[in-house]
Coordinates of C-alpha atoms and ligand atoms in Angstrom, one line a residue:
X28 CA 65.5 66.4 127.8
X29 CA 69.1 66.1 126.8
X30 CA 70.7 63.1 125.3
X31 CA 74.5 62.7 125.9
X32 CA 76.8 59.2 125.0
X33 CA 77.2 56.8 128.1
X34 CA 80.2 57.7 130.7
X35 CA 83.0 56.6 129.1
X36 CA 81.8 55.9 125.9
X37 CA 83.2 58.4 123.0
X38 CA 82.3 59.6 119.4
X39 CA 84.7 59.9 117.3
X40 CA 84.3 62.7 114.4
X41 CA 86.3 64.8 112.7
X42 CA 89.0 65.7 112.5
X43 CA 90.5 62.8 114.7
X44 CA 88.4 60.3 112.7
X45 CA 91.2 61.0 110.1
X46 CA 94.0 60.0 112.8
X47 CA 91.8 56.9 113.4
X48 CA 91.7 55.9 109.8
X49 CA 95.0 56.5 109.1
X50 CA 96.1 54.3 111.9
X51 CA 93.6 52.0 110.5
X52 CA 95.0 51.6 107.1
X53 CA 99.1 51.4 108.2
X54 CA 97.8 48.6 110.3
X55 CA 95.8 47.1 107.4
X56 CA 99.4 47.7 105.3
X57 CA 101.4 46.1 107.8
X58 CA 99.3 42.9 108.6
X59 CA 98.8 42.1 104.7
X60 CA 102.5 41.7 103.8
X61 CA 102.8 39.3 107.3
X62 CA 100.2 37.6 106.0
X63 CA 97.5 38.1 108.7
X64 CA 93.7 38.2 107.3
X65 CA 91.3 40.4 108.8
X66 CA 88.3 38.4 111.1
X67 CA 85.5 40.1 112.2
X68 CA 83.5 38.3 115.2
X69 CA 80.9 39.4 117.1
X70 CA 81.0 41.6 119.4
X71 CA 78.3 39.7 121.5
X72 CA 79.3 36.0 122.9
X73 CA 77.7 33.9 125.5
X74 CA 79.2 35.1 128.8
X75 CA 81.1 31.7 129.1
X76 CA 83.3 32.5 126.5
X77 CA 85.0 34.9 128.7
X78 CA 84.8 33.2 131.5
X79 CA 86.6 30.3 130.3
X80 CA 88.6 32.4 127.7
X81 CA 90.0 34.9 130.0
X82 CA 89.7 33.3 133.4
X83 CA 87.0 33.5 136.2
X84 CA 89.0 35.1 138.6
X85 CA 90.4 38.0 136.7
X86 CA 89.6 41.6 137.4
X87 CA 87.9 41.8 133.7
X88 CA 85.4 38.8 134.8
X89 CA 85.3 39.5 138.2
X90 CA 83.8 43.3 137.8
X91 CA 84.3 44.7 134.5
X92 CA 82.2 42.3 132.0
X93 CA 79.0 43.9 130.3
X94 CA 76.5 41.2 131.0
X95 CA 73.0 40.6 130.7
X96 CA 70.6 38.1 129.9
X97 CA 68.6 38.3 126.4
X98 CA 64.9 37.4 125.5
X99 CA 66.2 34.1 125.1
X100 CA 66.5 33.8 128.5
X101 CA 71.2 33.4 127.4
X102 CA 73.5 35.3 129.7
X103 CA 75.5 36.9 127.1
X104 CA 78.3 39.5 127.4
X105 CA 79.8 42.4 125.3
X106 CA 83.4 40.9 124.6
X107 CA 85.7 42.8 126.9
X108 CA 88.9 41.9 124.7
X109 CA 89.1 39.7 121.2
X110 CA 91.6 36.4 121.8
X111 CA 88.9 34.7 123.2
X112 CA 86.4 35.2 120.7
X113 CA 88.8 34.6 118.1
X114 CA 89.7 31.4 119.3
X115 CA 86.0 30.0 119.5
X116 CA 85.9 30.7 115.9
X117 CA 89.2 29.1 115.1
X118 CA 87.9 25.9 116.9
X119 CA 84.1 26.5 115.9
X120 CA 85.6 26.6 112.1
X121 CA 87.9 24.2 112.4
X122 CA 90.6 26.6 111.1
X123 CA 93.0 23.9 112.3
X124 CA 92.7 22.3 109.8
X125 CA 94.2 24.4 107.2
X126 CA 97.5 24.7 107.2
X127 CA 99.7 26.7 110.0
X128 CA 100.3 29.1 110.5
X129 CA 96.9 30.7 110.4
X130 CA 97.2 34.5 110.9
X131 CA 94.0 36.8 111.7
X132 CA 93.7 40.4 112.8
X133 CA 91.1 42.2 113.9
X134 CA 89.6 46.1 114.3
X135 CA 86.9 47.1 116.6
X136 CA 85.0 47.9 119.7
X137 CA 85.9 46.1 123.1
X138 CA 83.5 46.9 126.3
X139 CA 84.4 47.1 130.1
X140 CA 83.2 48.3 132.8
X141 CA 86.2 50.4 134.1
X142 CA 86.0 53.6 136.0
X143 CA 87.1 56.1 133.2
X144 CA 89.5 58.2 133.5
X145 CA 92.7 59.5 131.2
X146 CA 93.1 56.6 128.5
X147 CA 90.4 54.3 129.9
X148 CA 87.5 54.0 128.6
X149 CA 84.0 51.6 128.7
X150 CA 84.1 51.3 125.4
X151 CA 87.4 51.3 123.3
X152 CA 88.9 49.7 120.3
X153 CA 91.7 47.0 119.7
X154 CA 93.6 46.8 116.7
X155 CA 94.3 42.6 117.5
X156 CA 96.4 40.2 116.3
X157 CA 96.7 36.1 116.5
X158 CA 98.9 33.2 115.1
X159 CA 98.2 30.0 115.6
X160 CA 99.9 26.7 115.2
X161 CA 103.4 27.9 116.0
X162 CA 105.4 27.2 118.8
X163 CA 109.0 28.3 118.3
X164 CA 110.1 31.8 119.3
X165 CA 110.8 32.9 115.9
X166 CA 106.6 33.7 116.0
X167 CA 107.0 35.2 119.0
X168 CA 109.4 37.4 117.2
X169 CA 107.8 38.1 114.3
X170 CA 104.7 39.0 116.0
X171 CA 106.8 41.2 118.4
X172 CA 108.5 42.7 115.3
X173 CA 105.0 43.3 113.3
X174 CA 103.9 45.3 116.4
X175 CA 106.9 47.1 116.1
X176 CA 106.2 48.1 113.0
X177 CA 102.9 48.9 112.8
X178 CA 103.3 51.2 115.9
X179 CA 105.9 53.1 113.8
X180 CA 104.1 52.9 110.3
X181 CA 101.1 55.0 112.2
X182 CA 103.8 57.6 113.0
X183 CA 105.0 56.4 116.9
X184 CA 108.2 56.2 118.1
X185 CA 110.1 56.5 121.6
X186 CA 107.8 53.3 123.3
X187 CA 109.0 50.9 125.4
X188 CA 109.1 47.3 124.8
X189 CA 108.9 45.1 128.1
X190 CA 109.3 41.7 127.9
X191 CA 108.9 38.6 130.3
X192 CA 108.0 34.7 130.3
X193 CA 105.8 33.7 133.2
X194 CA 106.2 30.0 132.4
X195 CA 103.9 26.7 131.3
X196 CA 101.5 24.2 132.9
X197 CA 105.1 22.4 133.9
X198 CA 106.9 25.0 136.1
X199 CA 104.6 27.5 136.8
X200 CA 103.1 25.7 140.1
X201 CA 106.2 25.4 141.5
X202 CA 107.4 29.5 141.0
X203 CA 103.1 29.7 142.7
X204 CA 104.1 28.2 145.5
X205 CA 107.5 29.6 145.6
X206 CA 105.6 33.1 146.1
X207 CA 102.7 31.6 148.4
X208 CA 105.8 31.2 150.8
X209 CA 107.2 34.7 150.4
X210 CA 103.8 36.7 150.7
X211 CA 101.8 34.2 153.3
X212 CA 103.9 35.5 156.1
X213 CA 103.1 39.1 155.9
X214 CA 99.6 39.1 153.2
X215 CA 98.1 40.7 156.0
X216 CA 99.7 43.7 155.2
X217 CA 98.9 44.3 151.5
X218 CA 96.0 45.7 150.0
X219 CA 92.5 44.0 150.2
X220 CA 92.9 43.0 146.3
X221 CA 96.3 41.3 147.0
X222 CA 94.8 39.7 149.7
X223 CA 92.0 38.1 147.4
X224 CA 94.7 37.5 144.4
X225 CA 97.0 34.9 147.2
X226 CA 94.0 32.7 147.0
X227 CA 93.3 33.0 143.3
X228 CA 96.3 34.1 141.4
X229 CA 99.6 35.1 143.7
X230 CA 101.6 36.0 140.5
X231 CA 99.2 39.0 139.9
X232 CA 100.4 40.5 143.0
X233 CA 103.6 41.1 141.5
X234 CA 101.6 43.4 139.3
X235 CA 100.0 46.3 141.7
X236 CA 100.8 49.6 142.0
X237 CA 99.9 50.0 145.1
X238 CA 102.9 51.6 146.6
X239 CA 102.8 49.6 150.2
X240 CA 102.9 45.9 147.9
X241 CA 105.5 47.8 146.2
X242 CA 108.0 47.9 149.0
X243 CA 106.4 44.4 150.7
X244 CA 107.0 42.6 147.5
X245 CA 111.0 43.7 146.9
X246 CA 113.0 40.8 147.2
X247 CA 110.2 38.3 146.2
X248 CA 111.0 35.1 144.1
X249 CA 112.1 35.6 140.0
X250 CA 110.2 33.9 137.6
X251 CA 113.2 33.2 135.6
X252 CA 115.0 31.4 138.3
X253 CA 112.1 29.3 138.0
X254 CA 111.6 28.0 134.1
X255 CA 111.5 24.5 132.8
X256 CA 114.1 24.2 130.8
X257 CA 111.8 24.7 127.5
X258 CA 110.4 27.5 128.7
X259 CA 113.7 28.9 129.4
X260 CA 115.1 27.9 125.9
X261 CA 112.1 29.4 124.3
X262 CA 112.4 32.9 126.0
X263 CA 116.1 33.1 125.2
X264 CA 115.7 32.0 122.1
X265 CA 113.3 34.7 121.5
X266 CA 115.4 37.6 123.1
X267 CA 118.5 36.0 120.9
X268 CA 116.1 36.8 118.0
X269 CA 115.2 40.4 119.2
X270 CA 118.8 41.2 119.4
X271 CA 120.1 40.1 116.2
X272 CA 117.6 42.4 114.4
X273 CA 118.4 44.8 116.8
X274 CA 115.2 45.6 118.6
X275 CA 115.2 47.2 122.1
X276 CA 113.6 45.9 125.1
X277 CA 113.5 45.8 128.7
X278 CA 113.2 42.5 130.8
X279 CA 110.4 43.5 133.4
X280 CA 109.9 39.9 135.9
X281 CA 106.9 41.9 137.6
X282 CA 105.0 41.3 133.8
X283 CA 102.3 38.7 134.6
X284 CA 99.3 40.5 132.6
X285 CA 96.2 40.2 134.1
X286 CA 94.3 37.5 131.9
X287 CA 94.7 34.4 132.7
X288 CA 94.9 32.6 129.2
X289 CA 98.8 33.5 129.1
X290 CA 101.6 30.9 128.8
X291 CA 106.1 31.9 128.0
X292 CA 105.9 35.2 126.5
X293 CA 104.5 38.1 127.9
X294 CA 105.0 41.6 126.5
X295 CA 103.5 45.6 126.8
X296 CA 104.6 48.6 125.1
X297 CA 104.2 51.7 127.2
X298 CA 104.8 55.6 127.0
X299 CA 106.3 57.4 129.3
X300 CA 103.5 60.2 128.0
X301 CA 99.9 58.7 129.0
X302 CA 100.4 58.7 132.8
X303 CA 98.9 56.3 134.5
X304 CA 97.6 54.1 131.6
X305 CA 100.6 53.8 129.9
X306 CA 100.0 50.6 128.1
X307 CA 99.5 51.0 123.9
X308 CA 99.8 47.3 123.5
X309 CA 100.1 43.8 125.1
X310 CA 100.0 40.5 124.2
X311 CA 101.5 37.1 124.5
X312 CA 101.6 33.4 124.2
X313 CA 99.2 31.7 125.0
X314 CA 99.5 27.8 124.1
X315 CA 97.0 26.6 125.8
X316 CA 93.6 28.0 124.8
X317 CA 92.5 26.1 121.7
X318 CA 92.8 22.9 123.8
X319 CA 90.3 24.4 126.4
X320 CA 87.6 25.5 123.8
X321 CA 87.6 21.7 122.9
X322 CA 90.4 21.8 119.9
X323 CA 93.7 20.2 119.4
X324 CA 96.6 21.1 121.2
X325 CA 97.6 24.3 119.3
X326 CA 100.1 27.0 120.3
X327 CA 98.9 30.3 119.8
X328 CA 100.6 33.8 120.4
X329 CA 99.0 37.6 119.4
X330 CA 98.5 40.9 120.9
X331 CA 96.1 43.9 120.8
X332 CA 96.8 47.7 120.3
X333 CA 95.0 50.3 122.5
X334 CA 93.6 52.7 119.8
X335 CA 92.7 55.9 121.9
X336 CA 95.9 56.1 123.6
X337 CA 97.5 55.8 120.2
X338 CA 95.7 58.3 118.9
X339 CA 96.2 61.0 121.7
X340 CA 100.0 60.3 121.7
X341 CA 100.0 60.8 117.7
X342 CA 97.7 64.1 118.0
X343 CA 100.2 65.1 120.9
X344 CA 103.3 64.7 119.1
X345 CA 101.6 65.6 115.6
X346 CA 103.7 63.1 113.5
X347 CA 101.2 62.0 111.2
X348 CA 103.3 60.9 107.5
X349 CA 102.8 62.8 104.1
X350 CA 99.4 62.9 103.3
X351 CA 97.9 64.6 100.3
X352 CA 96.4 68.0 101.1
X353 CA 92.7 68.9 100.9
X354 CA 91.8 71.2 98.2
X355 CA 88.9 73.7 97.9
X356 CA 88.0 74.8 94.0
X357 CA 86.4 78.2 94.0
X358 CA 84.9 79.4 90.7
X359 CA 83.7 82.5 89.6
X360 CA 80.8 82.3 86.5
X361 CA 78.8 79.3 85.4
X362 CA 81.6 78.1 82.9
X363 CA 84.5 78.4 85.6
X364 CA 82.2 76.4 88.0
X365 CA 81.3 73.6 85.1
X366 CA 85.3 73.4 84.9
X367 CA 85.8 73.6 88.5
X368 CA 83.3 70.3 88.8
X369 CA 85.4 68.5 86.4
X370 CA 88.7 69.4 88.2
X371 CA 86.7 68.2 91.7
X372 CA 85.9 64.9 90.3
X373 CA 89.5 64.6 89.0
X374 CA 90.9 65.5 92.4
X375 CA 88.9 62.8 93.8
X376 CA 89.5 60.3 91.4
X377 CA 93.3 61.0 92.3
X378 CA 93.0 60.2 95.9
X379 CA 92.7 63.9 97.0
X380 CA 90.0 65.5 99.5
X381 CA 88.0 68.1 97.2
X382 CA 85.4 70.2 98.1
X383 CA 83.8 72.9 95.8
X384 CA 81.1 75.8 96.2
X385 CA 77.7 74.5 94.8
X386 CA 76.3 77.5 93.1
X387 CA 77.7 81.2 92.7
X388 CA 79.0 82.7 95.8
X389 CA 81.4 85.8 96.1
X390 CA 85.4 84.8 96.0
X391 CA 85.5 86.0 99.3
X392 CA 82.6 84.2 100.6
X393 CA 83.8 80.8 99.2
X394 CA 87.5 81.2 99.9
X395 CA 85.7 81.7 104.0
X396 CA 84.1 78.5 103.1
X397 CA 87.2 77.0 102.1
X398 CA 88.6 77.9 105.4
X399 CA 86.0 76.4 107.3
X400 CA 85.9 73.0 105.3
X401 CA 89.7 72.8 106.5
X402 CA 91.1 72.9 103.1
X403 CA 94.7 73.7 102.9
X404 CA 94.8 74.6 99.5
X405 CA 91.8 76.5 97.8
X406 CA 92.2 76.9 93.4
X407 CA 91.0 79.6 92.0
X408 CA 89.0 79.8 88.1
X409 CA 87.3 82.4 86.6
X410 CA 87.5 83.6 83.5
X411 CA 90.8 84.7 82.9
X412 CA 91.9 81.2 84.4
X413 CA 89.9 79.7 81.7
X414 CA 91.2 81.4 78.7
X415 CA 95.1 81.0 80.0
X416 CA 94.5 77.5 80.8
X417 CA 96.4 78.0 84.1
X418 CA 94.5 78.3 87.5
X419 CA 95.7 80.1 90.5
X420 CA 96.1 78.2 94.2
X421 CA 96.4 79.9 97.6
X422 CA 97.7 78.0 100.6
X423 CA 95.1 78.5 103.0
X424 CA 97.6 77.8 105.9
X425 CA 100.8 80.0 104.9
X426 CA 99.4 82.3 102.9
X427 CA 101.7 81.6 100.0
X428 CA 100.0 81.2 96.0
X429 CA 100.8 80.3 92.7
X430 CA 100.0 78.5 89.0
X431 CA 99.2 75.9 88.1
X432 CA 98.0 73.9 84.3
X433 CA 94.5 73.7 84.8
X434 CA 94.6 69.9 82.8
X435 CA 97.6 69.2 85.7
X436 CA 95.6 69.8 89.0
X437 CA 95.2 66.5 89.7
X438 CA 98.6 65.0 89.6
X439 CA 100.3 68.8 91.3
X440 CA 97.8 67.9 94.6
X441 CA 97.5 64.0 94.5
X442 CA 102.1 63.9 95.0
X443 CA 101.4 63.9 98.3
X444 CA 102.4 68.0 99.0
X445 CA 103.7 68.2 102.3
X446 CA 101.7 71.3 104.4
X447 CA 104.1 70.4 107.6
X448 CA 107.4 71.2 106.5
Ligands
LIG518 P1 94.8 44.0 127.4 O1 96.1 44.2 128.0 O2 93.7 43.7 128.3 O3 95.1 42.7 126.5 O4 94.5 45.1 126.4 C1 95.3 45.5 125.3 C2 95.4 47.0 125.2 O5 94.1 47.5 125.0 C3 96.0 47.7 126.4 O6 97.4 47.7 126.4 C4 95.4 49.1 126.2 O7 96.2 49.8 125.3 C5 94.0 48.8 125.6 N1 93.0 48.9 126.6 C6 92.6 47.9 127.5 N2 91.6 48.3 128.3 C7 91.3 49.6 127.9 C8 90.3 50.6 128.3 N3 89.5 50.4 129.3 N4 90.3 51.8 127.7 C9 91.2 52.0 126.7 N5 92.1 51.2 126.2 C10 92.2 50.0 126.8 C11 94.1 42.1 125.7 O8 93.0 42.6 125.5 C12 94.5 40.8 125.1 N6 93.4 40.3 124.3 C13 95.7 41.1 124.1 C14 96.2 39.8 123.4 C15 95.8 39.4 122.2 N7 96.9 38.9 124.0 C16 97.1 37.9 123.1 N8 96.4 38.2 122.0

């Protein structure tokens, strides 16, 4: 009998479990100086969550949802995405009653049941964000800005930053019906999912890649020539923003996003690098969705960052920042290795990754050892070490060596060396 993970559902080890962390913490960086806290929900809800939260006639409720029913006899669901979990706690908690803005983040596991493929998986992680209780497009900004940043702070650049508004509650029936007119002539024609979406939602159409829609749809009606006049102030007040601190974007009308919580601003930041799930982020307003959980009227706005495709772009293009190296301490003779224990624990104490022998072993069969570990850096005490004071490092990578004060190991690794350059 052999026992293998579930189709599209990945263990992550080392050595990309360093990527991952690392990501982790510039995220952690960036959120605590925009004042976001971290939230952590469950990751099991009753099903109606979703369905109310992300809308029942969305592809992710429609066919991707884990669901089951427990002993309890509850149908209950393994959250396919976080907003709507984090807004049942912001009502359940009565977080509106502190003081806005109230900024949470979140880190963890999301479930759906997608076919995999290259960047899709069953179940992946989200690094989230939400702010609620602002409605002016300097949050929208901000949050759009944040994003930025983090996605650069984990080492990223060269994305794409698409931007649209899809409207309010007050003008978005009208730009509906405006496409109900342009597709009902010819829906006959477009693919059995478009079909279904003219009933339910005719502004995700605008959003298939099949290439037959592509061509029927050219020419279809643009959601900007259809705005309320507050939804049009807030999205060019929010690209009037963007421009004075310089951030590049592109305006793509064809952005609906396929939740249905989503109200003015909608963004994605793609890669020209994944293929065909290009997407390492998305998010937008949604103003909305604390009044349909049962709480006051609160506008809300956040995104979430798709981890795995993060990390393969970062391991593709190998631009992880300084980091301080790993170091191996070989010893030779009990009073090297007593020595070289000390200097471990000092390493460690610094920040740095050190490993050491345990027990006596042959220089050559540790410094193998060394290699294995991944060390980049292995230092070497015996007894002429000991009596000079000064021990002798080898890069493990380049092959270059030197001295250094055995009472200074710490502080040479823990400045950060750079093994890339
Ligand atoms: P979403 O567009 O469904 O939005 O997902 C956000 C990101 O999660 C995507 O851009 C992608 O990077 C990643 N992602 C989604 N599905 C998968 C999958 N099957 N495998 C790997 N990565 C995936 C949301 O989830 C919204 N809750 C975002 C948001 C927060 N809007 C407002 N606040």
């Amino acid at each position: 009998m052999k026992y293998a993970a579930l189709k599209g559902m990945e263990d992550i080890i080392a050595p990309d479990i360093e990527v991952w962390q690392a990501v982790e913490a510039a995220a952690r960086d960036i959120f605590g100086r925009y004042g976001f806290q971290e939230m952590r929900a469950p990751v099991l809800e009753s099903t109606d969550i979703f369905i109310r939260g992300i809308g029942q006639q969305t592809d992710i409720v429609e066919k991707e949802m884990y669901t089951f029913t427990d002993k309890g006899g509850r149908s209950v669901t393994l959250r396919p995405e976080g907003t709507a979990s984090v807004v049942r706690c912001f009502v359940e908690k009565n977080l509106h009653t502190l003081p806005p803005p109230q900024k949470l983040y979140y880190i963890g596991q999301m479930y759906r049941y997608e076919r995999p493929q290259k960047g899709r998986f069953r179940q992946f992680y989200q690094i989230g964000a939400e702010a609620f209780g602002v409605a002016a497009p300097s949050m929208d900004a901000e949050i759009i800005m944040m994003l930025s940043n983090i996605l650069q702070a984990a080492g990223l650049s060269g994305l794409n930053f698409e931007i649209n508004s899809i409207g309010c509650a007050a003008c978005r029936p009208q730009y509906r019906q405006a496409l109900l007119d342009f597709f009902g002539g010819m829906i006959n024609e477009y693919c059995p999912d478009c079909q279904r979406r003219y009933e339910a939602n005719p502004l995700r159409i605008l959003d298939c890649k099949v290439p037959r829609c592509i061509e029927l749809r050219q020419g279809s009606p643009a959601v900007k020539d259809y705005l309320c006049a507050d939804c049009r102030t807030h999205f060019e007040g929010l690209l009037a923003i963007l421009d004075s601190f310089g951030v590049s974007y592109t305006l793509n009308p064809n952005l609906v996003r396929g939740l249905d919580y989503y109200t003015k601003t909608t963004f994605e930041v793609t890669s020209e690098h994944l293929g065909a799930q290009k997407a390492v982020a998305a998010g937008g307003r949604y103003d909305r969705l604390v009044e349909e959980f049962g709480g006051p009227a609160t506008p809300a706005i956040g995104f979430a960052i798709g981890m795995e495709r993060i990390v393969t772009l970062l391991k593709e293009s190998q631009t992880l920042g300084p980091k301080t190296p790993k170091v191996f301490v070989a010893t030779l003779g009990s009073a090297a290795e007593m020595e070289g224990m000390k200097i471990v624990e000092a390493l460690r104490a610094a920040g740095v990754w050190a490993e050491q022998s345990y027990g006596s072993a042959s220089l050559k069969s540790q410094l193998r050892k060394a290699d294995r570990t991944g060390a980049e850096f292995a230092l070497i005490i015996g007894e002429n070490e000991l009596n000079s004071g000064m021990a002798q490092w080898k890069d493990m990578k380049k092959g270059g060596q030197g001295e250094v004060a055995i009472n200074s190991v710490a502080g040479f690794f823990s400045g950060g060396i750079r093994t890339d350059e």
